PDB file of C-alpha atoms in Angstrom:
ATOM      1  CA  UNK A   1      -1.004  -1.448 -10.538  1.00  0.00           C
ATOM      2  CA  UNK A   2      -0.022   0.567  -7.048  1.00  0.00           C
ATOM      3  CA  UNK A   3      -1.035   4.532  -6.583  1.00  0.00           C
ATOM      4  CA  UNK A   4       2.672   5.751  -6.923  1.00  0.00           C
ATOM      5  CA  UNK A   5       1.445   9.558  -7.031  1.00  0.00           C
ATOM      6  CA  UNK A   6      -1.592   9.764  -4.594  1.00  0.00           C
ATOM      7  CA  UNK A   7      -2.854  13.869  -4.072  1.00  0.00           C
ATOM      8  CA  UNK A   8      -5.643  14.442  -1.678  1.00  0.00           C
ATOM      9  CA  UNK A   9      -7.458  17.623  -1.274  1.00  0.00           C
ATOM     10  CA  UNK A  10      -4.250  19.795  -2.100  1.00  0.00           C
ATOM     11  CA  UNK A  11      -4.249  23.297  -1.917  1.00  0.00           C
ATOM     12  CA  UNK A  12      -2.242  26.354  -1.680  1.00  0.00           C
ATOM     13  CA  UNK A  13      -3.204  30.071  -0.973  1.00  0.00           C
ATOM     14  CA  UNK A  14      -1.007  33.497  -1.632  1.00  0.00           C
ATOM     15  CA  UNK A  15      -3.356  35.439   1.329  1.00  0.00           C
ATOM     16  CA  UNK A  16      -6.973  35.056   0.349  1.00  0.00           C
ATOM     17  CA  UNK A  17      -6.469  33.994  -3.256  1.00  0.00           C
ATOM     18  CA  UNK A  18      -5.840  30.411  -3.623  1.00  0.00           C
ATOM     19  CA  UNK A  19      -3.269  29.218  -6.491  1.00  0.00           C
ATOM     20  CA  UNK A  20      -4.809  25.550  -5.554  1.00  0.00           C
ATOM     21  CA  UNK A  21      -7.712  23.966  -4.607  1.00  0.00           C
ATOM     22  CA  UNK A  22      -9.125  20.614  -3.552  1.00  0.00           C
ATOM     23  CA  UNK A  23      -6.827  18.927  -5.874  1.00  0.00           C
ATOM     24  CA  UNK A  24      -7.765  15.186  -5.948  1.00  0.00           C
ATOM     25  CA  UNK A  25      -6.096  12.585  -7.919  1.00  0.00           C
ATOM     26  CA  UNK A  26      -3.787   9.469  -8.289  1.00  0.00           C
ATOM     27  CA  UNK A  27      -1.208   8.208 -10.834  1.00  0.00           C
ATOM     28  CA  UNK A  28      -0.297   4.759 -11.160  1.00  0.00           C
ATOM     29  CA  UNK A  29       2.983   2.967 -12.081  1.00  0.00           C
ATOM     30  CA  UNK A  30       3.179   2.560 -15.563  1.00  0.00           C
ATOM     31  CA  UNK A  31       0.785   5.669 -16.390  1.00  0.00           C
ATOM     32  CA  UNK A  32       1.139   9.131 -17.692  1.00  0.00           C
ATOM     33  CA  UNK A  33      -1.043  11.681 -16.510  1.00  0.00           C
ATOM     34  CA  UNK A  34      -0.945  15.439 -18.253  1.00  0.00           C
ATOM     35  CA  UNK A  35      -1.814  18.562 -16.227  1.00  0.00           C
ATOM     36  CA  UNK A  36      -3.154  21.088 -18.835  1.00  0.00           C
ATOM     37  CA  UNK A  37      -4.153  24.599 -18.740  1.00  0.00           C
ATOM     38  CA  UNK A  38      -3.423  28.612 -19.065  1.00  0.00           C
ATOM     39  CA  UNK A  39      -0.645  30.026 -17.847  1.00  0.00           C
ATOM     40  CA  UNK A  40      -1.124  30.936 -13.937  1.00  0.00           C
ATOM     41  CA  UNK A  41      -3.771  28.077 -13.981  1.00  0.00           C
ATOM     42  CA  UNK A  42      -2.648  26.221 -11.198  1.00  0.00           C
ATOM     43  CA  UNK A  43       0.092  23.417 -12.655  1.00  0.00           C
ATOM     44  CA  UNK A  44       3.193  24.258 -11.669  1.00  0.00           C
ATOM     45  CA  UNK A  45       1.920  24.838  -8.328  1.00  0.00           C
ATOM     46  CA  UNK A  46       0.811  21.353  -7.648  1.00  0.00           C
ATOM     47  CA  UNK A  47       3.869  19.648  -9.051  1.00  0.00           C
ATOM     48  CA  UNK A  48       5.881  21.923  -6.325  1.00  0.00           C
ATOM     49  CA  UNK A  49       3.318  20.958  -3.764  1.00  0.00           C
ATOM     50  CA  UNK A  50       3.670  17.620  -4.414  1.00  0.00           C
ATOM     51  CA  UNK A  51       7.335  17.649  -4.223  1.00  0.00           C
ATOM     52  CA  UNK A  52       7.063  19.616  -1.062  1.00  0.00           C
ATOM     53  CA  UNK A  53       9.038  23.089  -2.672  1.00  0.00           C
ATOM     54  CA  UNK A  54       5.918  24.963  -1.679  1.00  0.00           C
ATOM     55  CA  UNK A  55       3.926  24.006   1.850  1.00  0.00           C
ATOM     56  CA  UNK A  56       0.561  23.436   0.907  1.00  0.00           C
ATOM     57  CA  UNK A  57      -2.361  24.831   3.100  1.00  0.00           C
ATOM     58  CA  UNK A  58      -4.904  21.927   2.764  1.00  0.00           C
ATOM     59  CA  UNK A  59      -5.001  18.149   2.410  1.00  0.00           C
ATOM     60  CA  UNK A  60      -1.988  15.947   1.909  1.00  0.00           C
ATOM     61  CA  UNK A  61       0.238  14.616  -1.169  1.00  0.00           C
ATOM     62  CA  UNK A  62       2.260  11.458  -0.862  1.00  0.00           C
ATOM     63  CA  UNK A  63       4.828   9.883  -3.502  1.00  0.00           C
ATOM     64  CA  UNK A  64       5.661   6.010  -2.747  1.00  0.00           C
ATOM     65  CA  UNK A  65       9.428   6.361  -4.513  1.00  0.00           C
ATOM     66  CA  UNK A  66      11.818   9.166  -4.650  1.00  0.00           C
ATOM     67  CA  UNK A  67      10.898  11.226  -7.823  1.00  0.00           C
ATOM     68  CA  UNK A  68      12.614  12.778 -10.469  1.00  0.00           C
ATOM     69  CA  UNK A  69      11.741  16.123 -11.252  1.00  0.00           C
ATOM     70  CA  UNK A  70      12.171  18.312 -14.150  1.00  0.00           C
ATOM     71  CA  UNK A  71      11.506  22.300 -13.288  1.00  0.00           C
ATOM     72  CA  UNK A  72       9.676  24.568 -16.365  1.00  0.00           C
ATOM     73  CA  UNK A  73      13.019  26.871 -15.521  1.00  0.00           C
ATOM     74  CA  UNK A  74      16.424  25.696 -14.483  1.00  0.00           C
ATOM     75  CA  UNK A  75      19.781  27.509 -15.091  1.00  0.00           C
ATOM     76  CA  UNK A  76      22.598  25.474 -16.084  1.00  0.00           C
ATOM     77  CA  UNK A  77      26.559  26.507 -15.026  1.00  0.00           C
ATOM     78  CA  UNK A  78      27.150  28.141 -18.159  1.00  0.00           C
ATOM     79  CA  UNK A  79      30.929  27.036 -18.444  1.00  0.00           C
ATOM     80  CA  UNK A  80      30.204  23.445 -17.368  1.00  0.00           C
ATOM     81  CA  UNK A  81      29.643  20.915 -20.211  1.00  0.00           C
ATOM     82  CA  UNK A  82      26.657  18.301 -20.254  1.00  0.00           C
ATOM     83  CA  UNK A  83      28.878  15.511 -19.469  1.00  0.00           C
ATOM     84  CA  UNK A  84      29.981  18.050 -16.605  1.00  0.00           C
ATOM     85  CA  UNK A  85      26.826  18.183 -14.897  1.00  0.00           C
ATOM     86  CA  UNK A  86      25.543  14.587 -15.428  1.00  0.00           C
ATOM     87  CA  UNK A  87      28.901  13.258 -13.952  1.00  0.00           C
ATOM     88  CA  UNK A  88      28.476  15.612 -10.754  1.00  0.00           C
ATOM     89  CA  UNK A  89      24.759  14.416  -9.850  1.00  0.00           C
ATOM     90  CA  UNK A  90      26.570  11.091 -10.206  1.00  0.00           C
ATOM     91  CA  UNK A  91      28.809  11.805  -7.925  1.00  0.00           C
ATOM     92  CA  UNK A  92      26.734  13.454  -5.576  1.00  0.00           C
ATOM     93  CA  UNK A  93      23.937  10.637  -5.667  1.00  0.00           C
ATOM     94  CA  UNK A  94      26.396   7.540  -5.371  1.00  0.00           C
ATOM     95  CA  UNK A  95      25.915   6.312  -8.859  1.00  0.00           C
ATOM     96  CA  UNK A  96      28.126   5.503 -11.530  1.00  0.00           C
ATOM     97  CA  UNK A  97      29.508   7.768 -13.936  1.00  0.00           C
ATOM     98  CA  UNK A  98      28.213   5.870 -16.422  1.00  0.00           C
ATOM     99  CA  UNK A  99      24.814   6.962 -15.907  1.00  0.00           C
ATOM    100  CA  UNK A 100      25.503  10.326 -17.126  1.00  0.00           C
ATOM    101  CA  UNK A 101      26.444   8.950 -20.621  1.00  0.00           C
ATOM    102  CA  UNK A 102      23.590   6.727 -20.900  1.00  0.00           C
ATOM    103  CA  UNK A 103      20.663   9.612 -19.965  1.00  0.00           C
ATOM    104  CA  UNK A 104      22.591  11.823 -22.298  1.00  0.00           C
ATOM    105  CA  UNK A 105      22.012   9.200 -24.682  1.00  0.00           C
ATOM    106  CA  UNK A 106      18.601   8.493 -23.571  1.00  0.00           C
ATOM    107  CA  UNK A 107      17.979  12.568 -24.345  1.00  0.00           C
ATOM    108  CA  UNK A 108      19.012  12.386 -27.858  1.00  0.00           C
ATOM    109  CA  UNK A 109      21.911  14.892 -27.031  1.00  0.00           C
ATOM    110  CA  UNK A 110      24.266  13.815 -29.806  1.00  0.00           C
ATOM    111  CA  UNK A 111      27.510  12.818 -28.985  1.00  0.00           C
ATOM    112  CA  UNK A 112      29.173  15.633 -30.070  1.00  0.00           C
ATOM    113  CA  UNK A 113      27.981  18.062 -27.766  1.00  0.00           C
ATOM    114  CA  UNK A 114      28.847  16.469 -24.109  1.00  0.00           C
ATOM    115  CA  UNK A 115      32.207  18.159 -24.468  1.00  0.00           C
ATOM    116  CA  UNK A 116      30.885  21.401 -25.483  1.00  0.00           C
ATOM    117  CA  UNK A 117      30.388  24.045 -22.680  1.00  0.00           C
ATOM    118  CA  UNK A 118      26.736  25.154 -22.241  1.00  0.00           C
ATOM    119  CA  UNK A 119      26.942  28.732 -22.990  1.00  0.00           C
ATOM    120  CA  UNK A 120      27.502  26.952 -26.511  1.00  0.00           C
ATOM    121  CA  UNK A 121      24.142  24.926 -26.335  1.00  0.00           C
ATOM    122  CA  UNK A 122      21.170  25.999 -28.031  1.00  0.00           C
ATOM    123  CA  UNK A 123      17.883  26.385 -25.936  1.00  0.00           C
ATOM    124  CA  UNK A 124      16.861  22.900 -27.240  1.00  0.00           C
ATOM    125  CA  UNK A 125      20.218  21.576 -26.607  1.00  0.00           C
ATOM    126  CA  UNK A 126      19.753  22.681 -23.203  1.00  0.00           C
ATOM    127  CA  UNK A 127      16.367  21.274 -22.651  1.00  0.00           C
ATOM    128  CA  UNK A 128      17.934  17.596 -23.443  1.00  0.00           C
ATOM    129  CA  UNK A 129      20.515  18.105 -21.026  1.00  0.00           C
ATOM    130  CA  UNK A 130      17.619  19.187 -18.765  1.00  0.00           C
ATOM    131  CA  UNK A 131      15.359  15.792 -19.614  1.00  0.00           C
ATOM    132  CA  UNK A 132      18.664  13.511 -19.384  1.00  0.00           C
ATOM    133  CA  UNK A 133      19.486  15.100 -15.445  1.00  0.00           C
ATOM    134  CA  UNK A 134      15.497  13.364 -15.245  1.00  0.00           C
ATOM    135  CA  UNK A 135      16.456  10.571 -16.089  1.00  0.00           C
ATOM    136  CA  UNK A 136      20.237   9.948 -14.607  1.00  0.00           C
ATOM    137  CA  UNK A 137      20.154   7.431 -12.314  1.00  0.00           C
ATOM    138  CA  UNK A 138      20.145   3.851 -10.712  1.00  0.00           C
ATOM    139  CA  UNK A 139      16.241   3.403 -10.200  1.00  0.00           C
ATOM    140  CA  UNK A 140      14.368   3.150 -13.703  1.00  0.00           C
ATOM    141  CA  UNK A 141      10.778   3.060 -12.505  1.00  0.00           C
ATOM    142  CA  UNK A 142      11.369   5.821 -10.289  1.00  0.00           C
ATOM    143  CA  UNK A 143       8.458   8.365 -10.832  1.00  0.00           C
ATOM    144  CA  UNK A 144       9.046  11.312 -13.096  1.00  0.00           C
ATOM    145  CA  UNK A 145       7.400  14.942 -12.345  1.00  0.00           C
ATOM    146  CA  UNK A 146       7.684  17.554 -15.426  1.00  0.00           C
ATOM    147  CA  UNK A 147       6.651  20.809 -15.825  1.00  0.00           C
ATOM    148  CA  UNK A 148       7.052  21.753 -19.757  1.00  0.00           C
ATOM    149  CA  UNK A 149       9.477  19.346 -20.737  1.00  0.00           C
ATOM    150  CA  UNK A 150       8.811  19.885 -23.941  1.00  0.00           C
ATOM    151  CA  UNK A 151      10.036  23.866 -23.909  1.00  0.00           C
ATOM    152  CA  UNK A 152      12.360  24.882 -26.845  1.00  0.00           C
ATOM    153  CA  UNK A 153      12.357  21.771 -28.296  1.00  0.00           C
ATOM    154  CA  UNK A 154      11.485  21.716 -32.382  1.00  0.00           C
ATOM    155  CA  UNK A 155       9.490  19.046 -33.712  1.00  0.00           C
ATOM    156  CA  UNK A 156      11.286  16.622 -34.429  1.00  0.00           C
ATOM    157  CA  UNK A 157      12.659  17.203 -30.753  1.00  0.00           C
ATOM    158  CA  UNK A 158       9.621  16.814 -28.967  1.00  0.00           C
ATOM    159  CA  UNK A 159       8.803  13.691 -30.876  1.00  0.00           C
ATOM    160  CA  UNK A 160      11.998  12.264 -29.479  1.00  0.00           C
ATOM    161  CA  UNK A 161      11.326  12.920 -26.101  1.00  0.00           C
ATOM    162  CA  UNK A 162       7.755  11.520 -26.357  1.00  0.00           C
ATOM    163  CA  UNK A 163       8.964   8.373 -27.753  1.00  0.00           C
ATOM    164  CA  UNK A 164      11.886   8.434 -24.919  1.00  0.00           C
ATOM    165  CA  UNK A 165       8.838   9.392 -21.910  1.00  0.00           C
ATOM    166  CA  UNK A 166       6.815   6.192 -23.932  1.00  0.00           C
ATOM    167  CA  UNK A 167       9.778   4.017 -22.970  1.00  0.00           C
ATOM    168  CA  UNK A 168       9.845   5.206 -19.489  1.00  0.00           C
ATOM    169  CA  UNK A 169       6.200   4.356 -19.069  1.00  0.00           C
ATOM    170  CA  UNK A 170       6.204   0.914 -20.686  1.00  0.00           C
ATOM    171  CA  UNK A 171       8.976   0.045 -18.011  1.00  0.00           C
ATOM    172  CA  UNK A 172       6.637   1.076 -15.338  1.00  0.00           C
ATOM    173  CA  UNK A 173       7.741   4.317 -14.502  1.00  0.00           C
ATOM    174  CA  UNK A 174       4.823   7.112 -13.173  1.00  0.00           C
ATOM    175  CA  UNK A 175       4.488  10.623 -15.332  1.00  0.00           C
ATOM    176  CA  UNK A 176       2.819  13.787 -14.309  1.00  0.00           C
ATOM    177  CA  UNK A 177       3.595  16.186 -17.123  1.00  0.00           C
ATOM    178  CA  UNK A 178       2.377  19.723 -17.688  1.00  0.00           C
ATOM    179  CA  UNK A 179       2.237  21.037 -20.645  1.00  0.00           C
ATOM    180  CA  UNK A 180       0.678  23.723 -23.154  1.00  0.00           C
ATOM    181  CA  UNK A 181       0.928  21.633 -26.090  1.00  0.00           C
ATOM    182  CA  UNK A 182      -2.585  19.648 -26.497  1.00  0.00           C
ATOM    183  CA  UNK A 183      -0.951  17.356 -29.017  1.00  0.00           C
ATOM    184  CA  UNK A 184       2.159  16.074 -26.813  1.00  0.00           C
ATOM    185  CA  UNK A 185      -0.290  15.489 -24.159  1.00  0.00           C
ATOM    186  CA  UNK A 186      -2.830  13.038 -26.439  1.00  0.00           C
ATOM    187  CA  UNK A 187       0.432  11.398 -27.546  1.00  0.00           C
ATOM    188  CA  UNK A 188       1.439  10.173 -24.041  1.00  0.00           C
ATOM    189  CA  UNK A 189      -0.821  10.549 -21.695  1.00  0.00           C
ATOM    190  CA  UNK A 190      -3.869   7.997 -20.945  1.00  0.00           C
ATOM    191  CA  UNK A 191      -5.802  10.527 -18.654  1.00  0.00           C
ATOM    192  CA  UNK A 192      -5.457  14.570 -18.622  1.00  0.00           C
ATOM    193  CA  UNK A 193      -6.548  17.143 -16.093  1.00  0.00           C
ATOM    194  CA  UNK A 194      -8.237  20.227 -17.042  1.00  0.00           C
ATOM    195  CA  UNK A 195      -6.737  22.850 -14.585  1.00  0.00           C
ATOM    196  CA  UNK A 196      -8.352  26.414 -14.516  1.00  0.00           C
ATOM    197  CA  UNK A 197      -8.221  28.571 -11.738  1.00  0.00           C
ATOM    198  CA  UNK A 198      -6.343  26.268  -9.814  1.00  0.00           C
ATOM    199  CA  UNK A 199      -9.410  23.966  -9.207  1.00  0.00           C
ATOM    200  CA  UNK A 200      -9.178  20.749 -11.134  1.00  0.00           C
ATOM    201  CA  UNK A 201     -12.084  20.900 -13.641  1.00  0.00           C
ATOM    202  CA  UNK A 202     -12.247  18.016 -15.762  1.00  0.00           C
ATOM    203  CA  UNK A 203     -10.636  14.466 -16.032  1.00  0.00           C
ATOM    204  CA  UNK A 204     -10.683  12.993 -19.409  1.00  0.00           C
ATOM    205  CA  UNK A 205      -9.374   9.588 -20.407  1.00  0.00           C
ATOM    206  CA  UNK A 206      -7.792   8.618 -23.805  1.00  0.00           C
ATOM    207  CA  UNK A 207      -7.919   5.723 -25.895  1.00  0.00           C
ATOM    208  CA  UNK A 208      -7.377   6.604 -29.407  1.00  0.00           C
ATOM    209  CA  UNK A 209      -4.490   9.141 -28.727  1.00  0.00           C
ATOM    210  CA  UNK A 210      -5.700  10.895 -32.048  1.00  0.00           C
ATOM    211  CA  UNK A 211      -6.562  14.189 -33.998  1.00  0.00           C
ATOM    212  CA  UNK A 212      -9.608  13.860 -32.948  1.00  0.00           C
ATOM    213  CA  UNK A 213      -8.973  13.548 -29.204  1.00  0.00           C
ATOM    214  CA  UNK A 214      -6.961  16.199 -29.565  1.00  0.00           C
ATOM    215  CA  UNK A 215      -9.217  18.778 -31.088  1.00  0.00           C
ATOM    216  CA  UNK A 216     -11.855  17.457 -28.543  1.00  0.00           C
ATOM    217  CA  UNK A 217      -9.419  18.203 -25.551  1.00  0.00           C
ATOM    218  CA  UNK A 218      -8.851  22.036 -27.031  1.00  0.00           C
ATOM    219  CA  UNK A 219     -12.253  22.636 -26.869  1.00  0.00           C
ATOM    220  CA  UNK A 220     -13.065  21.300 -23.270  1.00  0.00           C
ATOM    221  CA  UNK A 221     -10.079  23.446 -22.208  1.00  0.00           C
ATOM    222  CA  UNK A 222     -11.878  26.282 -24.137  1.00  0.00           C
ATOM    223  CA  UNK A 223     -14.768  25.936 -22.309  1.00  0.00           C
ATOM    224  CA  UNK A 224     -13.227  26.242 -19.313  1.00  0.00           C
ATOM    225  CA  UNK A 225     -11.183  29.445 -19.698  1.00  0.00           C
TER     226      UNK A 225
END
């Protein structure tokens, strides 16, 4: 399948301390790639020099369909419902309201709470309505950039969402996902970077999306701290 994510060289410097360097690497349609490491180690960084939120210094990042991208931190209108915001972006993007009800859906948001304001939503509620403004829209391979989707989400939460970022995949779509959470990332992903120091140490494919990947994948991020 086509490079839909294609990075080249990327970097990004505060001064003389680079956040990023030389980052080098390609996602495909129909593949999830996880960006894992410390906090400060470089991931968020990329994903917002990809996106072009942050110039980058060095080399060049290019993205073959408009993406959809989910922030580690977003603040939602506190007296606005989920149904609220979904139907806005519709409106502001040309699509039809009925998009918002099926990414709500999508999210695992139940019913119940589209009518309720957000200063009423738990954190996890929130981070639903967060995944389903991802995924609202007309284009369903469109590629999908997340940093920590998975944040205040319980377990059975996160499963959900994996199953729902599965689906997305299947039909093609293009994931870069960071996350802290070795497990999530061994569920979904089929290759993961090792980020420390904002240099891209390691790439390591997966196969068996096991225990035993998982606990290998800890200790190669170990090794790198």
């Amino acid at each position: 399948m086509a490079d839909v994510i294609h990075v080249q060289g990327l970097g990004k410097a505060y001064g003389r301390h680079w956040a990023l360097r030389h980052a080098t690497f390609t996602v495909r349609a129909g593949e999830a790639v996880g960006l894992l490491g410390a906090n400060g180690a470089g991931k968020s960084t990329l994903i917002k020099c990809l996106l072009g939120l942050l110039r980058a210094d060095e080399g060049q990042a290019r993205l073959r369909a408009h993406p959809s991208y989910l922030p580690e931190q977003l603040q939602l209108p506190e007296s606005l419902t989920p149904l609220d915001i979904l139907r806005c972006l519709c409106r502001a993007r040309g699509w039809s309201p009925r998009c918002a009800e099926h990414a709500l859906h999508e999210a695992g948001l139940a019913r119940r709470y589209w009518g309720k304001a957000i200063r009423h939503c738990s954190k996890g509620m929130r981070q639903r309505v967060l995944v389903a403004w991802c995924l609202c829209g007309e284009q369903r391979d469109r590629p999908l950039l997340l940093d920590e989707p998975m944040s205040g989400l319980d377990a059975l939460g996160r499963a959900e969402v994996l199953g729902l970022l599965q689906r997305q995949r299947h039909n093609g779509a293009a994931i870069l996902m960071s996350s802290h959470i070795v497990p999530d990332m061994v569920r979904l992903c089929d290759r993961v970077l090792l980020i420390s120091g904002g240099r891209i140490r390691e790439e390591v494919r997966l196969s068996e999306h096991s225990l035993a990947e998982a606990e290998a994948l800890e200790r190669k991020l170990a090794s790198w701290q």
